[in-house]
Short mmCIF file of N, CA, C and O in Angstrom, two decimals:
data_model
loop_
_atom_site.label_atom_id
_atom_site.label_comp_id
_atom_site.label_asym_id
_atom_site.label_seq_id
_atom_site.Cartn_x
_atom_site.Cartn_y
_atom_site.Cartn_z
N MET A 1 219.38 59.40 19.48
CA MET A 1 220.53 58.73 18.34
C MET A 1 219.82 58.11 17.29
O MET A 1 219.20 57.21 17.44
N ILE A 2 219.69 58.54 16.03
CA ILE A 2 219.40 58.17 14.87
C ILE A 2 220.45 57.97 14.01
O ILE A 2 221.17 59.06 13.61
N ALA A 3 220.77 56.70 13.37
CA ALA A 3 221.70 56.38 12.13
C ALA A 3 220.83 56.13 10.96
O ALA A 3 220.02 55.47 10.83
N ASN A 4 220.94 56.88 9.99
CA ASN A 4 220.73 56.52 8.69
C ASN A 4 221.41 56.56 7.57
O ASN A 4 222.33 57.29 7.05
N ARG A 5 221.17 55.80 6.54
CA ARG A 5 222.07 55.73 5.46
C ARG A 5 221.21 55.91 4.25
O ARG A 5 220.24 55.34 4.10
N TYR A 6 222.01 56.79 3.25
CA TYR A 6 221.22 57.18 2.41
C TYR A 6 222.21 56.63 0.99
O TYR A 6 223.18 56.94 0.73
N THR A 7 221.40 56.33 0.01
CA THR A 7 221.89 55.77 -1.19
C THR A 7 221.71 57.19 -1.84
O THR A 7 221.02 57.72 -2.06
N PRO A 8 223.05 57.30 -3.46
CA PRO A 8 222.75 58.22 -4.26
C PRO A 8 221.24 58.42 -4.73
O PRO A 8 220.64 57.56 -5.26
N GLY A 9 220.71 59.45 -4.85
CA GLY A 9 219.21 59.56 -5.14
C GLY A 9 218.15 59.60 -4.37
O GLY A 9 217.48 60.48 -4.50
N GLN A 10 218.71 59.46 -2.78
CA GLN A 10 217.53 59.91 -2.17
C GLN A 10 217.81 60.88 -1.25
O GLN A 10 219.09 61.54 -1.19
N GLY A 11 216.81 61.53 -0.46
CA GLY A 11 216.74 62.38 -0.01
C GLY A 11 216.18 62.69 1.28
O GLY A 11 215.59 61.27 1.63
N ILE A 12 215.34 63.59 1.73
CA ILE A 12 214.77 64.03 2.90
C ILE A 12 214.51 65.30 3.05
O ILE A 12 214.76 66.04 2.62
N VAL A 13 213.04 64.69 3.14
CA VAL A 13 211.81 65.69 2.77
C VAL A 13 211.79 66.92 3.97
O VAL A 13 212.58 66.72 4.99
N ASP A 14 211.91 68.41 3.60
CA ASP A 14 212.06 69.78 4.10
C ASP A 14 211.17 69.34 5.47
O ASP A 14 209.99 68.66 5.79
N HIS A 15 211.50 69.77 6.46
CA HIS A 15 211.27 69.38 7.84
C HIS A 15 211.60 70.05 8.86
O HIS A 15 212.99 70.69 9.15
N VAL A 16 211.08 70.39 10.48
CA VAL A 16 211.30 70.89 11.49
C VAL A 16 211.60 69.48 12.52
O VAL A 16 210.32 69.01 12.78
N ASP A 17 212.62 68.86 13.19
CA ASP A 17 212.74 68.16 14.11
C ASP A 17 211.50 68.29 14.88
O ASP A 17 211.45 69.49 15.18
N LEU A 18 210.72 67.19 15.39
CA LEU A 18 209.41 67.54 16.42
C LEU A 18 209.30 68.75 17.52
O LEU A 18 210.45 68.43 18.33
N VAL A 19 208.96 69.60 17.37
CA VAL A 19 209.19 70.84 18.67
C VAL A 19 208.88 70.57 19.75
O VAL A 19 209.69 70.49 20.74
N ALA A 20 207.44 69.76 19.77
CA ALA A 20 207.12 69.31 21.14
C ALA A 20 207.96 68.12 21.70
O ALA A 20 207.81 68.36 23.01
N ARG A 21 208.16 67.32 20.86
CA ARG A 21 209.01 66.41 21.48
C ARG A 21 210.39 65.76 22.01
O ARG A 21 211.15 65.26 22.47
N PHE A 22 211.67 67.21 21.13
CA PHE A 22 212.92 67.32 21.29
C PHE A 22 213.11 68.58 22.03
O PHE A 22 212.56 69.56 21.65
N GLU A 23 213.67 68.83 22.62
CA GLU A 23 214.40 70.20 23.50
C GLU A 23 215.35 70.75 21.93
O GLU A 23 215.78 70.17 20.93
N ASP A 24 215.60 71.78 22.29
CA ASP A 24 216.50 72.92 21.59
C ASP A 24 218.31 72.21 21.68
O ASP A 24 218.38 71.54 22.56
N GLY A 25 218.40 72.16 20.38
CA GLY A 25 219.56 71.52 19.81
C GLY A 25 219.68 70.35 19.51
O GLY A 25 219.27 69.24 19.63
N VAL A 26 220.03 70.19 17.92
CA VAL A 26 220.02 69.08 17.07
C VAL A 26 221.32 68.83 16.31
O VAL A 26 221.85 70.26 15.63
N ALA A 27 222.07 67.84 16.59
CA ALA A 27 223.18 67.37 15.78
C ALA A 27 223.24 66.56 14.76
O ALA A 27 222.93 65.73 15.07
N VAL A 28 224.10 67.18 13.47
CA VAL A 28 224.09 65.84 12.70
C VAL A 28 225.31 66.07 12.20
O VAL A 28 226.12 66.88 11.64
N ALA A 29 225.81 64.73 12.13
CA ALA A 29 227.22 64.45 11.49
C ALA A 29 227.16 63.64 10.20
O ALA A 29 225.71 62.69 10.30
N SER A 30 227.71 64.00 9.03
CA SER A 30 227.81 63.60 7.76
C SER A 30 228.86 62.90 7.72
O SER A 30 229.73 63.48 7.75
N PHE A 31 228.28 61.42 6.78
CA PHE A 31 229.33 60.91 6.69
C PHE A 31 229.67 60.35 4.92
O PHE A 31 229.03 60.04 4.74
N GLY A 32 230.81 60.17 4.25
CA GLY A 32 230.49 59.11 3.32
C GLY A 32 230.63 59.70 2.11
O GLY A 32 231.41 59.68 1.15
N SER A 33 229.73 61.08 2.00
CA SER A 33 229.75 61.84 0.66
C SER A 33 229.28 63.06 1.10
O SER A 33 228.94 63.44 2.11
N CYS A 34 229.92 64.10 0.14
CA CYS A 34 229.45 65.27 0.08
C CYS A 34 227.58 65.46 -0.04
O CYS A 34 227.36 64.49 -0.98
N VAL A 35 227.18 66.67 0.15
CA VAL A 35 225.38 66.26 -0.20
C VAL A 35 225.60 68.19 0.24
O VAL A 35 225.87 68.75 1.19
N VAL A 36 224.22 68.70 -0.36
CA VAL A 36 223.97 69.93 0.22
C VAL A 36 222.62 69.98 0.67
O VAL A 36 221.67 69.52 0.36
N MET A 37 222.63 70.35 1.66
CA MET A 37 221.18 70.39 2.55
C MET A 37 220.72 71.87 2.50
O MET A 37 221.43 72.91 2.58
N GLU A 38 219.66 71.83 2.41
CA GLU A 38 219.16 73.21 2.31
C GLU A 38 217.80 73.73 2.98
O GLU A 38 217.12 72.79 3.64
N PHE A 39 218.13 74.83 3.51
CA PHE A 39 217.13 75.71 4.41
C PHE A 39 216.42 76.52 4.28
O PHE A 39 216.33 77.12 2.96
N ARG A 40 214.65 76.23 4.24
CA ARG A 40 213.88 77.07 4.08
C ARG A 40 213.18 77.57 5.29
O ARG A 40 212.78 77.16 6.14
N PRO A 41 212.68 79.03 5.29
CA PRO A 41 211.96 79.76 6.36
C PRO A 41 210.03 78.51 6.49
O PRO A 41 210.37 77.97 5.60
N ARG A 42 210.09 78.86 7.42
CA ARG A 42 208.57 77.89 7.76
C ARG A 42 207.69 78.40 8.01
O ARG A 42 207.82 79.47 8.61
N THR A 43 206.42 78.01 8.08
CA THR A 43 205.11 78.46 8.80
C THR A 43 204.96 78.09 9.92
O THR A 43 205.12 77.12 10.12
N ARG A 44 204.20 78.68 11.01
CA ARG A 44 203.83 78.34 12.30
C ARG A 44 203.07 77.10 12.09
O ARG A 44 202.11 77.00 10.99
N THR A 45 202.75 76.22 12.64
CA THR A 45 202.09 74.77 12.46
C THR A 45 201.26 74.27 13.88
O THR A 45 201.62 75.31 14.66
N SER A 46 200.43 73.69 13.71
CA SER A 46 199.76 73.37 14.85
C SER A 46 200.46 73.21 16.23
O SER A 46 200.13 73.39 17.40
N GLU A 47 201.54 72.09 15.52
CA GLU A 47 202.63 71.48 16.96
C GLU A 47 203.28 72.70 17.51
O GLU A 47 203.62 72.32 18.69
N ASP A 48 203.42 73.44 16.47
CA ASP A 48 204.14 75.12 17.71
C ASP A 48 203.03 75.21 18.76
O ASP A 48 203.77 75.65 19.33
N ALA A 49 202.00 75.70 18.02
CA ALA A 49 200.88 76.42 18.79
C ALA A 49 200.65 75.46 20.54
O ALA A 49 200.71 75.94 21.24
N ALA A 50 201.14 74.00 20.31
CA ALA A 50 201.27 73.13 21.17
C ALA A 50 202.21 73.02 22.25
O ALA A 50 202.09 72.23 23.50
N ALA A 51 203.27 73.55 21.53
CA ALA A 51 204.77 73.92 21.92
C ALA A 51 204.94 74.41 23.01
O ALA A 51 204.02 75.48 23.26
N ALA A 52 205.69 74.41 24.04
CA ALA A 52 206.36 75.12 24.86
C ALA A 52 205.98 76.53 25.20
O ALA A 52 206.60 76.95 23.86
N ALA A 53 205.31 77.70 25.71
CA ALA A 53 205.15 78.92 25.29
C ALA A 53 206.83 80.22 25.29
O ALA A 53 206.81 80.54 24.85
N GLY A 54 207.53 79.01 25.58
CA GLY A 54 208.88 80.11 25.83
C GLY A 54 209.65 79.19 24.86
O GLY A 54 211.06 80.17 24.96
N SER A 55 209.10 78.83 23.98
CA SER A 55 210.37 78.84 22.37
C SER A 55 210.41 79.64 21.86
O SER A 55 209.58 80.40 21.94
N SER A 56 211.19 79.72 20.75
CA SER A 56 211.82 80.76 20.14
C SER A 56 210.78 80.69 18.93
O SER A 56 210.94 80.85 17.82
N SER A 57 209.57 79.60 18.70
CA SER A 57 208.98 79.37 17.54
C SER A 57 208.26 80.50 17.57
O SER A 57 207.27 80.71 18.26
N SER A 58 207.63 80.89 15.94
CA SER A 58 206.61 81.64 15.62
C SER A 58 206.53 81.66 14.44
O SER A 58 207.41 81.22 13.36
N SER A 59 205.78 82.58 13.70
CA SER A 59 205.89 82.32 12.08
C SER A 59 206.59 83.35 11.45
O SER A 59 207.55 84.31 11.96
N SER A 60 207.38 82.96 10.40
CA SER A 60 208.35 83.46 9.75
C SER A 60 208.34 84.65 9.32
O SER A 60 206.85 84.81 8.55
N SER A 61 209.42 85.68 9.06
CA SER A 61 209.22 86.80 8.50
C SER A 61 209.82 86.86 7.23
O SER A 61 209.93 87.91 6.61
N HIS A 62 210.55 85.67 6.69
CA HIS A 62 211.21 85.35 5.58
C HIS A 62 209.82 85.13 4.16
O HIS A 62 209.26 84.00 4.63
N PRO A 63 210.63 85.44 3.07
CA PRO A 63 209.59 84.99 2.30
C PRO A 63 209.80 83.52 1.81
O PRO A 63 210.71 82.73 2.04
N ARG A 64 208.69 83.12 1.99
CA ARG A 64 208.93 81.69 1.46
C ARG A 64 209.82 80.83 0.36
O ARG A 64 210.06 79.52 0.32
N ASP A 65 210.03 81.63 -0.52
CA ASP A 65 210.90 81.51 -1.72
C ASP A 65 212.51 81.16 -1.28
O ASP A 65 213.31 80.94 -2.08
N VAL A 66 212.97 81.48 0.14
CA VAL A 66 214.16 81.92 0.07
C VAL A 66 214.86 80.47 0.48
O VAL A 66 213.90 79.71 1.43
N VAL A 67 215.68 80.05 -0.36
CA VAL A 67 216.54 78.46 -0.20
C VAL A 67 218.14 79.13 0.46
O VAL A 67 218.70 79.83 -0.48
N VAL A 68 218.43 78.46 1.25
CA VAL A 68 219.94 78.65 1.91
C VAL A 68 220.50 77.10 1.69
O VAL A 68 220.43 76.30 2.64
N PRO A 69 221.18 76.97 0.75
CA PRO A 69 221.87 75.71 0.74
C PRO A 69 223.43 75.86 1.53
O PRO A 69 224.13 77.12 1.79
N VAL A 70 223.59 74.63 1.60
CA VAL A 70 224.87 74.22 2.87
C VAL A 70 225.49 73.31 2.32
O VAL A 70 224.80 71.96 2.41
N LEU A 71 226.71 73.35 1.99
CA LEU A 71 227.74 72.08 1.70
C LEU A 71 227.91 71.40 2.66
O LEU A 71 229.04 72.18 3.67
N LEU A 72 227.89 70.38 3.10
CA LEU A 72 228.37 69.14 4.17
C LEU A 72 229.21 68.33 3.59
O LEU A 72 228.65 67.47 2.41
N ARG A 73 230.47 68.39 3.72
CA ARG A 73 231.24 67.26 3.77
C ARG A 73 231.21 66.32 4.55
O ARG A 73 230.90 66.33 6.08
N PRO A 74 232.34 65.29 4.32
CA PRO A 74 232.23 63.88 5.09
C PRO A 74 233.09 64.66 6.38
O PRO A 74 233.82 65.12 6.34
N GLY A 75 232.40 64.16 7.47
CA GLY A 75 233.01 64.31 8.62
C GLY A 75 232.50 65.49 9.14
O GLY A 75 232.20 66.05 10.35
N ASP A 76 231.62 66.31 8.55
CA ASP A 76 230.91 67.83 8.63
C ASP A 76 229.93 67.26 9.83
O ASP A 76 229.24 66.89 10.00
N VAL A 77 229.68 68.50 11.29
CA VAL A 77 228.75 68.31 11.64
C VAL A 77 227.86 69.41 11.75
O VAL A 77 228.87 70.95 11.99
N ILE A 78 226.72 69.65 11.75
CA ILE A 78 225.80 70.65 11.88
C ILE A 78 225.48 70.91 12.76
O ILE A 78 224.27 69.86 13.25
N CYS A 79 224.87 72.41 13.69
CA CYS A 79 224.06 72.11 14.97
C CYS A 79 222.89 73.26 14.82
O CYS A 79 223.44 74.17 14.44
N LEU A 80 222.00 72.69 14.83
CA LEU A 80 221.00 73.64 14.98
C LEU A 80 220.35 73.66 16.29
O LEU A 80 219.72 72.94 17.13
N THR A 81 220.39 75.00 16.69
CA THR A 81 219.64 76.24 17.89
C THR A 81 218.88 76.83 17.46
O THR A 81 218.83 77.52 16.58
N GLY A 82 218.36 77.07 18.55
CA GLY A 82 217.13 78.99 18.02
C GLY A 82 216.59 78.74 16.90
O GLY A 82 215.67 77.88 16.78
N ASP A 83 216.66 79.71 16.32
CA ASP A 83 216.22 80.35 15.16
C ASP A 83 216.39 78.92 14.19
O ASP A 83 215.68 78.85 13.44
N ALA A 84 217.30 78.86 13.82
CA ALA A 84 217.71 77.75 12.98
C ALA A 84 217.20 76.77 13.36
O ALA A 84 216.63 75.56 12.23
N ARG A 85 216.90 75.92 14.34
CA ARG A 85 216.09 74.65 14.69
C ARG A 85 214.64 74.95 14.95
O ARG A 85 213.87 74.02 14.49
N TYR A 86 214.28 76.40 15.04
CA TYR A 86 212.87 76.30 15.01
C TYR A 86 211.97 77.06 14.08
O TYR A 86 211.02 76.72 13.47
N ARG A 87 212.92 78.02 13.12
CA ARG A 87 212.37 79.01 12.35
C ARG A 87 212.66 78.25 10.72
O ARG A 87 212.41 79.26 10.16
N TRP A 88 213.42 77.61 10.47
CA TRP A 88 214.04 77.08 9.40
C TRP A 88 213.63 75.52 9.18
O TRP A 88 213.83 74.98 10.14
N MET A 89 213.22 75.24 8.29
CA MET A 89 213.20 73.63 7.87
C MET A 89 214.63 73.42 6.68
O MET A 89 215.16 74.38 6.54
N HIS A 90 214.77 72.08 7.01
CA HIS A 90 215.74 71.64 6.28
C HIS A 90 215.77 70.64 5.74
O HIS A 90 214.52 69.65 6.41
N GLY A 91 216.20 70.24 4.84
CA GLY A 91 216.06 69.06 3.83
C GLY A 91 217.27 68.80 2.67
O GLY A 91 218.05 69.45 2.70
N ILE A 92 217.20 67.55 2.08
CA ILE A 92 218.24 67.08 1.20
C ILE A 92 217.28 66.68 -0.22
O ILE A 92 216.46 65.88 0.27
N PRO A 93 217.41 67.46 -0.87
CA PRO A 93 216.68 66.86 -2.32
C PRO A 93 216.80 65.75 -2.66
O PRO A 93 218.02 65.12 -2.90
N ALA A 94 216.11 64.94 -3.02
CA ALA A 94 216.60 63.90 -3.93
C ALA A 94 216.90 63.84 -5.38
O ALA A 94 216.38 64.10 -6.32
N ARG A 95 218.15 63.79 -5.74
CA ARG A 95 218.95 63.91 -6.43
C ARG A 95 220.23 62.89 -6.76
O ARG A 95 220.45 62.99 -5.53
N THR A 96 221.17 62.80 -7.88
CA THR A 96 222.13 62.33 -7.80
C THR A 96 223.69 63.03 -7.75
O THR A 96 224.77 62.43 -7.62
N GLU A 97 223.40 64.12 -7.94
CA GLU A 97 224.27 65.26 -7.51
C GLU A 97 223.99 66.44 -7.77
O GLU A 97 222.97 66.74 -7.57
N ASP A 98 225.02 67.13 -6.77
CA ASP A 98 224.46 68.46 -5.96
C ASP A 98 225.44 69.40 -7.09
O ASP A 98 226.31 69.01 -7.69
N TRP A 99 225.11 70.43 -7.23
CA TRP A 99 225.92 71.56 -7.85
C TRP A 99 226.23 72.73 -6.65
O TRP A 99 225.29 73.19 -5.52
N TRP A 100 227.72 72.94 -6.57
CA TRP A 100 228.10 73.81 -5.27
C TRP A 100 229.33 74.50 -6.09
O TRP A 100 230.23 74.26 -6.89
N GLU A 101 228.94 76.06 -6.11
CA GLU A 101 229.99 76.73 -6.87
C GLU A 101 230.49 76.48 -8.06
O GLU A 101 231.52 76.51 -8.57
N GLY A 102 229.08 76.24 -8.78
CA GLY A 102 229.64 76.05 -10.23
C GLY A 102 230.08 74.54 -10.54
O GLY A 102 230.15 74.31 -11.91
N ALA A 103 230.37 73.68 -9.86
CA ALA A 103 230.76 72.54 -10.32
C ALA A 103 230.09 71.23 -9.68
O ALA A 103 229.16 71.53 -8.48
N ALA A 104 229.62 70.04 -10.98
CA ALA A 104 228.46 69.40 -10.21
C ALA A 104 229.62 68.18 -8.97
O ALA A 104 230.61 67.69 -9.31
N ILE A 105 228.55 67.74 -7.82
CA ILE A 105 229.54 67.13 -6.98
C ILE A 105 228.37 65.48 -7.07
O ILE A 105 227.18 65.40 -6.48
N ALA A 106 229.20 64.61 -7.61
CA ALA A 106 228.18 63.15 -7.84
C ALA A 106 228.00 62.82 -6.48
O ALA A 106 229.10 62.69 -5.17
N ARG A 107 226.96 62.72 -5.80
CA ARG A 107 226.27 61.97 -4.49
C ARG A 107 226.92 60.49 -4.39
O ARG A 107 226.92 59.43 -5.36
N ARG A 108 227.65 59.84 -3.44
CA ARG A 108 227.96 58.56 -2.91
C ARG A 108 227.39 57.78 -1.90
O ARG A 108 226.36 59.15 -1.32
N GLU A 109 227.57 57.02 -1.13
CA GLU A 109 226.71 56.31 -0.32
C GLU A 109 226.48 57.50 1.09
O GLU A 109 228.04 58.10 0.75
N ARG A 110 225.85 57.90 1.79
CA ARG A 110 226.03 58.63 2.84
C ARG A 110 225.13 57.87 4.03
O ARG A 110 224.14 57.59 4.06
N VAL A 111 225.78 58.47 5.06
CA VAL A 111 225.29 57.82 6.51
C VAL A 111 225.53 59.45 7.44
O VAL A 111 226.14 60.17 7.51
N SER A 112 224.32 59.50 8.16
CA SER A 112 224.33 60.49 9.16
C SER A 112 223.82 60.45 10.03
O SER A 112 223.24 59.21 10.23
N ILE A 113 224.19 60.88 11.31
CA ILE A 113 223.98 60.34 12.63
C ILE A 113 223.20 61.79 13.20
O ILE A 113 224.28 62.86 13.21
N THR A 114 222.04 61.49 13.86
CA THR A 114 221.49 62.64 14.30
C THR A 114 221.16 62.55 15.95
O THR A 114 221.06 61.26 16.25
N LEU A 115 221.68 63.44 16.66
CA LEU A 115 221.42 63.64 18.08
C LEU A 115 220.97 64.70 18.22
O LEU A 115 220.53 65.62 18.17
N ARG A 116 219.48 64.17 19.33
CA ARG A 116 218.63 64.79 19.73
C ARG A 116 218.37 64.59 21.03
O ARG A 116 218.49 63.39 21.55
N LYS A 117 217.56 65.46 22.20
CA LYS A 117 217.12 65.22 23.36
C LYS A 117 216.01 65.22 23.38
O LYS A 117 215.05 66.35 23.31
N LEU A 118 215.38 63.87 23.99
CA LEU A 118 213.83 63.92 24.36
C LEU A 118 213.44 65.14 25.55
O LEU A 118 214.23 65.36 26.57
N THR A 119 212.34 65.62 24.99
CA THR A 119 211.79 66.66 26.28
C THR A 119 211.23 65.42 27.56
O THR A 119 211.05 64.30 26.76
N LEU A 120 210.64 66.14 28.44
CA LEU A 120 210.47 65.03 29.63
C LEU A 120 209.23 64.93 28.96
O LEU A 120 208.57 63.52 29.61
N ASN A 121 208.05 65.50 28.51
CA ASN A 121 206.99 64.96 28.08
C ASN A 121 207.17 64.70 26.71
O ASN A 121 206.10 63.89 25.66
N GLY A 122 208.22 64.51 25.89
CA GLY A 122 208.44 63.42 24.70
C GLY A 122 208.26 62.41 24.66
O GLY A 122 208.97 61.77 23.19
N SER A 123 208.51 61.44 25.77
CA SER A 123 208.85 60.24 25.76
C SER A 123 208.26 59.20 24.51
O SER A 123 206.98 59.99 24.01
N LEU A 124 208.81 58.50 23.63
CA LEU A 124 208.43 57.61 22.44
C LEU A 124 207.58 56.17 23.38
O LEU A 124 206.55 55.95 22.38
N LEU A 125 207.48 56.30 24.80
CA LEU A 125 207.03 55.36 24.97
C LEU A 125 205.49 55.59 25.44
O LEU A 125 205.24 56.69 25.89
N THR A 126 204.30 54.58 25.13
CA THR A 126 203.10 55.40 25.55
C THR A 126 202.61 54.02 26.55
O THR A 126 203.04 52.69 26.34
N TYR A 127 201.66 54.08 27.60
CA TYR A 127 201.51 53.08 28.51
C TYR A 127 199.81 53.38 28.17
O TYR A 127 199.13 53.83 27.99
#
């Protein structure tokens, strides 16, 4: 579990949670403020090649300019599994307001709680 606090204007770079380190299934709970999370197709990385062959990770067939915005309201939980977990990057642009359905939504302080399960080979400890 990871808890992060974001002030207005802060974001998080587009990413896929470490494929080789975490199992399928990532849950994120968002509290305190509305925010628009954006999803973009991803390209295959060297980490993908090193990941377990049985995962659904592969090169995206989607155009790179596709952006899918998702409004997260306080208390919303988003679960990423399968293609959403492996084939799409997610991030939150650094800005002080979001636009949703033609209306500006000012950001306030926000807290996110992320739940992920380490793979057997993904231990954070090194010996």
